[in-house]
């Protein structure tokens, strides 16, 4: 009988016992007898004790125990002292990133949001490889040149007779088999550039920015204003940075003082936002961009491609 009514008792009066509005479960005995019929005091006492222990355990199970908040009620040896480690962020989900903004004085300048379709795209090494090859081929000078037989300085006279000497027949001393002669099929000035689709070039820049953001090597500054053009200010700031050997500073319009302060540092380079490219990002392990540069890059990536 006690087991059959225990669940109904807990459902009906569990909230009352948990809230503490009743001094003891025995004060509810007259009303329970009226609602459930004749119940002996021993059976009701067993049911009330079971309900009280259940509610006590329920209150304990719904709390979040910690060494500070348990107050000795929960065994301290069962509580883990290790902090909860959040799972690493998955890259390439096109999620917007929120990163802090600072400056050369390490002041807090708030936060900024990086567009997910620019700074959180899937990493593809093949795209990076194609874009880097395209950049290196496009910037190759191609000024190599050799002289053909008509450009070599020398006589046009036939060296010796066609027959009668026992030697091999020759027609010119400017031929490639002679010393000082011409070069056959040699290089001539030309362009080594090849075509690469704009979609691929744009995707390569997005992947490079995503890689730096995922590594934690993308910093956003409020501005690049420096008090003086002295090189030691930039050098001291770089020395304070951890795991940064080469910096690339990107701004919309580069301040003149910043150019003068960094021109003698081989490990700090400046670049306008319009010239930001994949190869320059890969050459530097840390990328520092201003708010203006971030906005210009995002706007450039969102601009429709002209066909």
mmCIF file of C-alpha atoms in Angstrom:
data_model
loop_
_atom_site.group_PDB
_atom_site.id
_atom_site.type_symbol
_atom_site.label_atom_id
_atom_site.label_comp_id
_atom_site.label_asym_id
_atom_site.label_seq_id
_atom_site.Cartn_x
_atom_site.Cartn_y
_atom_site.Cartn_z
ATOM 1 C CA UNK A 1 0.000 0.000 0.000
ATOM 2 C CA UNK A 2 2.824 2.389 0.897
ATOM 3 C CA UNK A 3 4.591 1.747 -2.398
ATOM 4 C CA UNK A 4 1.406 2.226 -4.439
ATOM 5 C CA UNK A 5 0.628 5.661 -3.020
ATOM 6 C CA UNK A 6 4.201 6.953 -2.726
ATOM 7 C CA UNK A 7 4.349 8.260 -6.276
ATOM 8 C CA UNK A 8 1.021 10.068 -5.950
ATOM 9 C CA UNK A 9 2.152 11.576 -2.666
ATOM 10 C CA UNK A 10 5.346 12.874 -4.189
ATOM 11 C CA UNK A 11 3.531 14.323 -7.183
ATOM 12 C CA UNK A 12 0.895 16.013 -5.030
ATOM 13 C CA UNK A 13 2.976 17.286 -2.143
ATOM 14 C CA UNK A 14 6.531 17.248 -3.439
ATOM 15 C CA UNK A 15 6.463 20.954 -4.211
ATOM 16 C CA UNK A 16 5.069 21.772 -0.765
ATOM 17 C CA UNK A 17 7.760 19.784 1.033
ATOM 18 C CA UNK A 18 10.498 21.196 -1.167
ATOM 19 C CA UNK A 19 9.443 24.806 -0.630
ATOM 20 C CA UNK A 20 9.379 24.428 3.176
ATOM 21 C CA UNK A 21 5.818 25.716 3.647
ATOM 22 C CA UNK A 22 5.008 22.701 5.813
ATOM 23 C CA UNK A 23 6.813 22.061 9.094
ATOM 24 C CA UNK A 24 6.583 18.283 8.876
ATOM 25 C CA UNK A 25 4.953 15.757 6.600
ATOM 26 C CA UNK A 26 2.835 14.466 9.519
ATOM 27 C CA UNK A 27 0.771 17.706 9.579
ATOM 28 C CA UNK A 28 -0.713 16.686 6.231
ATOM 29 C CA UNK A 29 -2.007 13.370 7.659
ATOM 30 C CA UNK A 30 -5.719 14.347 8.108
ATOM 31 C CA UNK A 31 -6.084 15.636 4.559
ATOM 32 C CA UNK A 32 -4.291 12.613 3.150
ATOM 33 C CA UNK A 33 -6.607 10.252 4.996
ATOM 34 C CA UNK A 34 -9.581 12.040 3.517
ATOM 35 C CA UNK A 35 -8.237 11.886 -0.014
ATOM 36 C CA UNK A 36 -6.749 8.382 0.034
ATOM 37 C CA UNK A 37 -8.988 6.568 2.428
ATOM 38 C CA UNK A 38 -7.923 4.781 5.596
ATOM 39 C CA UNK A 39 -4.157 4.620 5.858
ATOM 40 C CA UNK A 40 -2.327 3.472 8.956
ATOM 41 C CA UNK A 41 0.110 5.769 10.673
ATOM 42 C CA UNK A 42 2.994 3.316 10.163
ATOM 43 C CA UNK A 43 2.411 3.195 6.398
ATOM 44 C CA UNK A 44 2.121 6.958 6.154
ATOM 45 C CA UNK A 45 5.298 7.435 8.219
ATOM 46 C CA UNK A 46 7.232 5.141 5.871
ATOM 47 C CA UNK A 47 5.918 6.971 2.824
ATOM 48 C CA UNK A 48 6.719 10.401 4.262
ATOM 49 C CA UNK A 49 10.260 9.338 5.137
ATOM 50 C CA UNK A 50 10.787 8.026 1.620
ATOM 51 C CA UNK A 51 9.428 11.256 0.152
ATOM 52 C CA UNK A 52 11.652 13.426 2.344
ATOM 53 C CA UNK A 53 14.781 11.484 1.420
ATOM 54 C CA UNK A 54 13.845 11.609 -2.253
ATOM 55 C CA UNK A 55 13.368 15.378 -2.160
ATOM 56 C CA UNK A 56 16.646 15.856 -0.324
ATOM 57 C CA UNK A 57 18.479 13.810 -2.926
ATOM 58 C CA UNK A 58 16.642 15.644 -5.677
ATOM 59 C CA UNK A 59 17.716 19.019 -4.361
ATOM 60 C CA UNK A 60 21.304 17.769 -4.160
ATOM 61 C CA UNK A 61 21.296 16.351 -7.650
ATOM 62 C CA UNK A 62 20.020 19.529 -9.284
ATOM 63 C CA UNK A 63 22.725 21.729 -7.759
ATOM 64 C CA UNK A 64 26.156 22.263 -9.300
ATOM 65 C CA UNK A 65 28.705 21.194 -6.660
ATOM 66 C CA UNK A 66 32.022 22.967 -6.452
ATOM 67 C CA UNK A 67 34.739 23.145 -3.765
ATOM 68 C CA UNK A 68 33.663 26.704 -2.876
ATOM 69 C CA UNK A 69 29.873 26.311 -2.911
ATOM 70 C CA UNK A 70 29.482 22.816 -1.465
ATOM 71 C CA UNK A 71 30.231 23.904 2.089
ATOM 72 C CA UNK A 72 31.334 20.427 3.069
ATOM 73 C CA UNK A 73 28.003 18.830 2.149
ATOM 74 C CA UNK A 74 29.584 17.116 -0.859
ATOM 75 C CA UNK A 75 32.837 15.131 -0.465
ATOM 76 C CA UNK A 76 35.661 17.314 -1.711
ATOM 77 C CA UNK A 77 37.626 14.339 -3.013
ATOM 78 C CA UNK A 78 34.872 13.665 -5.543
ATOM 79 C CA UNK A 79 34.996 17.187 -6.959
ATOM 80 C CA UNK A 80 37.373 17.742 -9.864
ATOM 81 C CA UNK A 81 39.768 20.639 -9.438
ATOM 82 C CA UNK A 82 40.608 20.729 -13.164
ATOM 83 C CA UNK A 83 39.025 23.576 -15.138
ATOM 84 C CA UNK A 84 36.617 22.696 -17.883
ATOM 85 C CA UNK A 85 38.400 22.984 -21.243
ATOM 86 C CA UNK A 86 36.238 24.231 -24.080
ATOM 87 C CA UNK A 87 36.448 22.333 -27.329
ATOM 88 C CA UNK A 88 38.512 23.893 -30.105
ATOM 89 C CA UNK A 89 36.710 25.945 -32.705
ATOM 90 C CA UNK A 90 36.051 24.212 -35.977
ATOM 91 C CA UNK A 91 37.504 26.071 -38.942
ATOM 92 C CA UNK A 92 35.615 26.628 -42.148
ATOM 93 C CA UNK A 93 32.068 27.020 -40.829
ATOM 94 C CA UNK A 94 31.681 30.619 -42.092
ATOM 95 C CA UNK A 95 31.052 31.877 -38.563
ATOM 96 C CA UNK A 96 31.669 35.500 -37.600
ATOM 97 C CA UNK A 97 34.625 35.979 -35.266
ATOM 98 C CA UNK A 98 34.766 38.446 -32.371
ATOM 99 C CA UNK A 99 38.304 39.514 -31.460
ATOM 100 C CA UNK A 100 39.614 42.303 -29.210
ATOM 101 C CA UNK A 101 40.994 45.550 -30.591
ATOM 102 C CA UNK A 102 44.127 47.160 -29.177
ATOM 103 C CA UNK A 103 46.979 49.457 -30.229
ATOM 104 C CA UNK A 104 50.738 49.890 -29.810
ATOM 105 C CA UNK A 105 50.208 50.872 -26.161
ATOM 106 C CA UNK A 106 48.255 47.650 -25.391
ATOM 107 C CA UNK A 107 45.135 49.650 -24.546
ATOM 108 C CA UNK A 108 41.687 48.082 -24.683
ATOM 109 C CA UNK A 109 39.784 49.519 -27.632
ATOM 110 C CA UNK A 110 36.778 47.212 -27.543
ATOM 111 C CA UNK A 111 35.954 44.416 -29.948
ATOM 112 C CA UNK A 112 35.406 43.957 -33.656
ATOM 113 C CA UNK A 113 33.527 41.382 -35.677
ATOM 114 C CA UNK A 114 35.263 39.633 -38.565
ATOM 115 C CA UNK A 115 33.005 38.425 -41.354
ATOM 116 C CA UNK A 116 32.775 34.654 -41.426
ATOM 117 C CA UNK A 117 32.722 34.432 -45.215
ATOM 118 C CA UNK A 118 36.132 36.150 -45.309
ATOM 119 C CA UNK A 119 37.938 35.076 -42.128
ATOM 120 C CA UNK A 120 36.449 31.600 -41.591
ATOM 121 C CA UNK A 121 36.484 29.627 -44.839
ATOM 122 C CA UNK A 122 37.667 26.029 -45.375
ATOM 123 C CA UNK A 123 41.444 25.673 -45.676
ATOM 124 C CA UNK A 124 42.630 24.449 -49.084
ATOM 125 C CA UNK A 125 46.354 24.152 -49.662
ATOM 126 C CA UNK A 126 45.935 23.578 -53.373
ATOM 127 C CA UNK A 127 44.335 26.998 -53.802
ATOM 128 C CA UNK A 128 47.151 28.636 -51.840
ATOM 129 C CA UNK A 129 49.696 26.840 -54.038
ATOM 130 C CA UNK A 130 48.055 28.019 -57.252
ATOM 131 C CA UNK A 131 47.804 31.620 -56.085
ATOM 132 C CA UNK A 132 51.437 31.731 -54.919
ATOM 133 C CA UNK A 133 52.655 30.315 -58.236
ATOM 134 C CA UNK A 134 50.545 32.888 -60.074
ATOM 135 C CA UNK A 135 52.006 35.736 -57.995
ATOM 136 C CA UNK A 136 55.617 34.628 -58.418
ATOM 137 C CA UNK A 137 55.200 34.067 -62.152
ATOM 138 C CA UNK A 138 53.508 37.424 -62.627
ATOM 139 C CA UNK A 139 56.242 39.363 -60.865
ATOM 140 C CA UNK A 140 59.078 37.592 -62.686
ATOM 141 C CA UNK A 141 60.900 40.135 -64.830
ATOM 142 C CA UNK A 142 61.525 37.940 -67.854
ATOM 143 C CA UNK A 143 64.378 40.106 -69.139
ATOM 144 C CA UNK A 144 66.579 37.151 -70.101
ATOM 145 C CA UNK A 145 67.811 37.364 -73.684
ATOM 146 C CA UNK A 146 70.249 35.529 -75.987
ATOM 147 C CA UNK A 147 71.494 36.419 -79.476
ATOM 148 C CA UNK A 148 70.522 34.571 -82.586
ATOM 149 C CA UNK A 149 72.861 34.082 -85.584
ATOM 150 C CA UNK A 150 71.656 37.333 -87.131
ATOM 151 C CA UNK A 151 72.407 39.307 -83.946
ATOM 152 C CA UNK A 152 75.917 37.974 -83.216
ATOM 153 C CA UNK A 153 78.771 40.245 -84.276
ATOM 154 C CA UNK A 154 81.039 38.591 -86.829
ATOM 155 C CA UNK A 155 81.792 38.035 -90.477
ATOM 156 C CA UNK A 156 79.358 36.496 -92.871
ATOM 157 C CA UNK A 157 82.078 35.008 -95.043
ATOM 158 C CA UNK A 158 82.198 31.267 -95.633
ATOM 159 C CA UNK A 159 85.163 29.896 -93.570
ATOM 160 C CA UNK A 160 86.534 27.562 -96.258
ATOM 161 C CA UNK A 161 85.571 25.906 -99.447
ATOM 162 C CA UNK A 162 82.764 23.431 -99.540
ATOM 163 C CA UNK A 163 85.000 20.643 -100.898
ATOM 164 C CA UNK A 164 88.618 19.673 -101.024
ATOM 165 C CA UNK A 165 89.778 20.456 -97.469
ATOM 166 C CA UNK A 166 88.654 17.234 -95.804
ATOM 167 C CA UNK A 167 86.941 19.203 -93.103
ATOM 168 C CA UNK A 168 83.269 19.407 -92.332
ATOM 169 C CA UNK A 169 81.397 21.872 -94.430
ATOM 170 C CA UNK A 170 80.630 25.197 -92.692
ATOM 171 C CA UNK A 171 78.701 28.218 -93.822
ATOM 172 C CA UNK A 172 79.363 30.838 -91.103
ATOM 173 C CA UNK A 173 81.599 31.423 -88.116
ATOM 174 C CA UNK A 174 78.585 32.813 -86.260
ATOM 175 C CA UNK A 175 76.979 29.388 -86.105
ATOM 176 C CA UNK A 176 76.228 27.997 -82.616
ATOM 177 C CA UNK A 177 78.970 25.323 -82.820
ATOM 178 C CA UNK A 178 81.717 27.947 -82.881
ATOM 179 C CA UNK A 179 83.075 29.858 -79.908
ATOM 180 C CA UNK A 180 81.446 33.251 -79.769
ATOM 181 C CA UNK A 181 78.656 32.068 -81.998
ATOM 182 C CA UNK A 182 74.937 32.352 -81.599
ATOM 183 C CA UNK A 183 72.557 30.500 -79.254
ATOM 184 C CA UNK A 184 69.828 28.433 -80.776
ATOM 185 C CA UNK A 185 66.382 28.342 -79.172
ATOM 186 C CA UNK A 186 67.613 30.451 -76.262
ATOM 187 C CA UNK A 187 65.398 32.551 -73.975
ATOM 188 C CA UNK A 188 64.007 35.849 -75.145
ATOM 189 C CA UNK A 189 62.331 38.622 -73.125
ATOM 190 C CA UNK A 190 58.781 37.570 -72.361
ATOM 191 C CA UNK A 191 56.130 37.602 -69.670
ATOM 192 C CA UNK A 192 55.844 34.505 -67.464
ATOM 193 C CA UNK A 193 52.383 35.452 -66.200
ATOM 194 C CA UNK A 194 49.496 33.108 -66.742
ATOM 195 C CA UNK A 195 45.790 33.520 -66.259
ATOM 196 C CA UNK A 196 44.169 32.652 -62.943
ATOM 197 C CA UNK A 197 40.478 33.130 -62.363
ATOM 198 C CA UNK A 198 39.474 35.995 -60.093
ATOM 199 C CA UNK A 199 37.398 33.620 -57.972
ATOM 200 C CA UNK A 200 40.471 31.529 -57.234
ATOM 201 C CA UNK A 201 42.597 34.575 -56.431
ATOM 202 C CA UNK A 202 39.944 35.941 -54.095
ATOM 203 C CA UNK A 203 39.497 32.553 -52.427
ATOM 204 C CA UNK A 204 43.248 32.296 -51.866
ATOM 205 C CA UNK A 205 43.265 35.589 -49.946
ATOM 206 C CA UNK A 206 40.335 34.445 -47.820
ATOM 207 C CA UNK A 207 42.118 31.185 -46.996
ATOM 208 C CA UNK A 208 45.296 33.026 -45.991
ATOM 209 C CA UNK A 209 43.331 35.350 -43.694
ATOM 210 C CA UNK A 210 41.472 32.373 -42.226
ATOM 211 C CA UNK A 211 44.722 30.560 -41.477
ATOM 212 C CA UNK A 212 46.154 33.532 -39.603
ATOM 213 C CA UNK A 213 42.924 34.029 -37.647
ATOM 214 C CA UNK A 214 42.774 30.333 -36.707
ATOM 215 C CA UNK A 215 46.378 30.420 -35.479
ATOM 216 C CA UNK A 216 45.696 33.467 -33.323
ATOM 217 C CA UNK A 217 48.200 35.440 -35.391
ATOM 218 C CA UNK A 218 45.707 38.016 -36.640
ATOM 219 C CA UNK A 219 45.665 41.221 -34.572
ATOM 220 C CA UNK A 220 43.362 44.177 -35.074
ATOM 221 C CA UNK A 221 44.498 47.666 -34.064
ATOM 222 C CA UNK A 222 42.311 50.698 -33.664
ATOM 223 C CA UNK A 223 44.892 52.739 -35.557
ATOM 224 C CA UNK A 224 48.619 52.813 -36.309
ATOM 225 C CA UNK A 225 49.342 56.224 -34.857
ATOM 226 C CA UNK A 226 52.770 56.362 -33.209
ATOM 227 C CA UNK A 227 54.039 59.298 -31.139
ATOM 228 C CA UNK A 228 57.348 59.633 -32.993
ATOM 229 C CA UNK A 229 59.121 58.223 -36.006
ATOM 230 C CA UNK A 230 61.762 56.557 -33.822
ATOM 231 C CA UNK A 231 62.483 52.953 -34.673
ATOM 232 C CA UNK A 232 62.954 51.916 -31.043
ATOM 233 C CA UNK A 233 59.234 52.332 -30.301
ATOM 234 C CA UNK A 234 58.251 49.689 -32.851
ATOM 235 C CA UNK A 235 61.223 47.494 -31.909
ATOM 236 C CA UNK A 236 60.241 47.501 -28.218
ATOM 237 C CA UNK A 237 56.669 46.590 -29.064
ATOM 238 C CA UNK A 238 57.735 43.676 -31.243
ATOM 239 C CA UNK A 239 60.034 42.363 -28.505
ATOM 240 C CA UNK A 240 57.090 42.235 -26.107
ATOM 241 C CA UNK A 241 55.108 40.020 -28.469
ATOM 242 C CA UNK A 242 55.417 36.261 -28.017
ATOM 243 C CA UNK A 243 56.175 33.900 -30.903
ATOM 244 C CA UNK A 244 56.295 36.714 -33.431
ATOM 245 C CA UNK A 245 59.370 36.905 -35.612
ATOM 246 C CA UNK A 246 58.074 38.856 -38.583
ATOM 247 C CA UNK A 247 55.165 41.310 -38.682
ATOM 248 C CA UNK A 248 53.091 42.682 -41.513
ATOM 249 C CA UNK A 249 51.252 45.923 -40.742
ATOM 250 C CA UNK A 250 48.276 46.633 -43.009
ATOM 251 C CA UNK A 251 46.365 49.924 -42.999
ATOM 252 C CA UNK A 252 44.148 51.827 -45.367
ATOM 253 C CA UNK A 253 46.471 54.841 -45.608
ATOM 254 C CA UNK A 254 49.847 54.276 -43.962
ATOM 255 C CA UNK A 255 50.944 57.078 -41.602
ATOM 256 C CA UNK A 256 54.225 58.712 -42.537
ATOM 257 C CA UNK A 257 55.648 58.224 -39.031
ATOM 258 C CA UNK A 258 54.944 54.504 -39.227
ATOM 259 C CA UNK A 259 56.811 54.220 -42.527
ATOM 260 C CA UNK A 260 59.849 55.970 -41.075
ATOM 261 C CA UNK A 261 59.753 53.915 -37.876
ATOM 262 C CA UNK A 262 59.719 50.583 -39.675
ATOM 263 C CA UNK A 263 61.957 51.169 -42.680
ATOM 264 C CA UNK A 264 65.088 50.058 -40.787
ATOM 265 C CA UNK A 265 63.486 46.898 -39.344
ATOM 266 C CA UNK A 266 63.829 43.931 -41.674
ATOM 267 C CA UNK A 267 61.283 41.941 -39.626
ATOM 268 C CA UNK A 268 58.516 44.580 -39.784
ATOM 269 C CA UNK A 269 56.929 45.498 -43.112
ATOM 270 C CA UNK A 270 54.036 47.808 -43.924
ATOM 271 C CA UNK A 271 51.519 47.407 -46.714
ATOM 272 C CA UNK A 272 48.390 49.289 -47.762
ATOM 273 C CA UNK A 273 45.131 47.398 -47.681
ATOM 274 C CA UNK A 274 44.770 47.598 -51.446
ATOM 275 C CA UNK A 275 48.033 45.668 -51.850
ATOM 276 C CA UNK A 276 47.355 42.863 -49.371
ATOM 277 C CA UNK A 277 48.142 39.527 -51.041
ATOM 278 C CA UNK A 278 48.596 35.856 -50.222
ATOM 279 C CA UNK A 279 52.380 35.695 -50.642
ATOM 280 C CA UNK A 280 53.001 38.620 -48.280
ATOM 281 C CA UNK A 281 50.747 37.054 -45.624
ATOM 282 C CA UNK A 282 52.601 33.748 -45.848
ATOM 283 C CA UNK A 283 55.993 35.457 -45.548
ATOM 284 C CA UNK A 284 55.042 36.960 -42.153
ATOM 285 C CA UNK A 285 53.999 34.891 -39.164
ATOM 286 C CA UNK A 286 51.898 37.701 -37.632
ATOM 287 C CA UNK A 287 49.379 39.884 -39.446
ATOM 288 C CA UNK A 288 48.379 43.191 -37.830
ATOM 289 C CA UNK A 289 45.490 45.043 -39.441
ATOM 290 C CA UNK A 290 43.701 48.245 -38.572
ATOM 291 C CA UNK A 291 39.937 48.605 -38.398
ATOM 292 C CA UNK A 292 40.039 50.542 -41.660
ATOM 293 C CA UNK A 293 42.005 47.796 -43.376
ATOM 294 C CA UNK A 294 39.594 45.103 -42.167
ATOM 295 C CA UNK A 295 36.617 47.054 -43.495
ATOM 296 C CA UNK A 296 38.316 47.634 -46.854
ATOM 297 C CA UNK A 297 39.243 43.966 -47.248
ATOM 298 C CA UNK A 298 35.726 42.800 -46.378
ATOM 299 C CA UNK A 299 34.238 45.318 -48.798
ATOM 300 C CA UNK A 300 36.618 44.155 -51.519
ATOM 301 C CA UNK A 301 35.733 40.517 -50.942
ATOM 302 C CA UNK A 302 32.004 41.312 -51.087
ATOM 303 C CA UNK A 303 32.259 43.324 -54.294
ATOM 304 C CA UNK A 304 30.834 41.368 -57.261
ATOM 305 C CA UNK A 305 33.403 40.190 -59.760
ATOM 306 C CA UNK A 306 33.269 42.028 -63.077
ATOM 307 C CA UNK A 307 33.124 39.589 -65.964
#
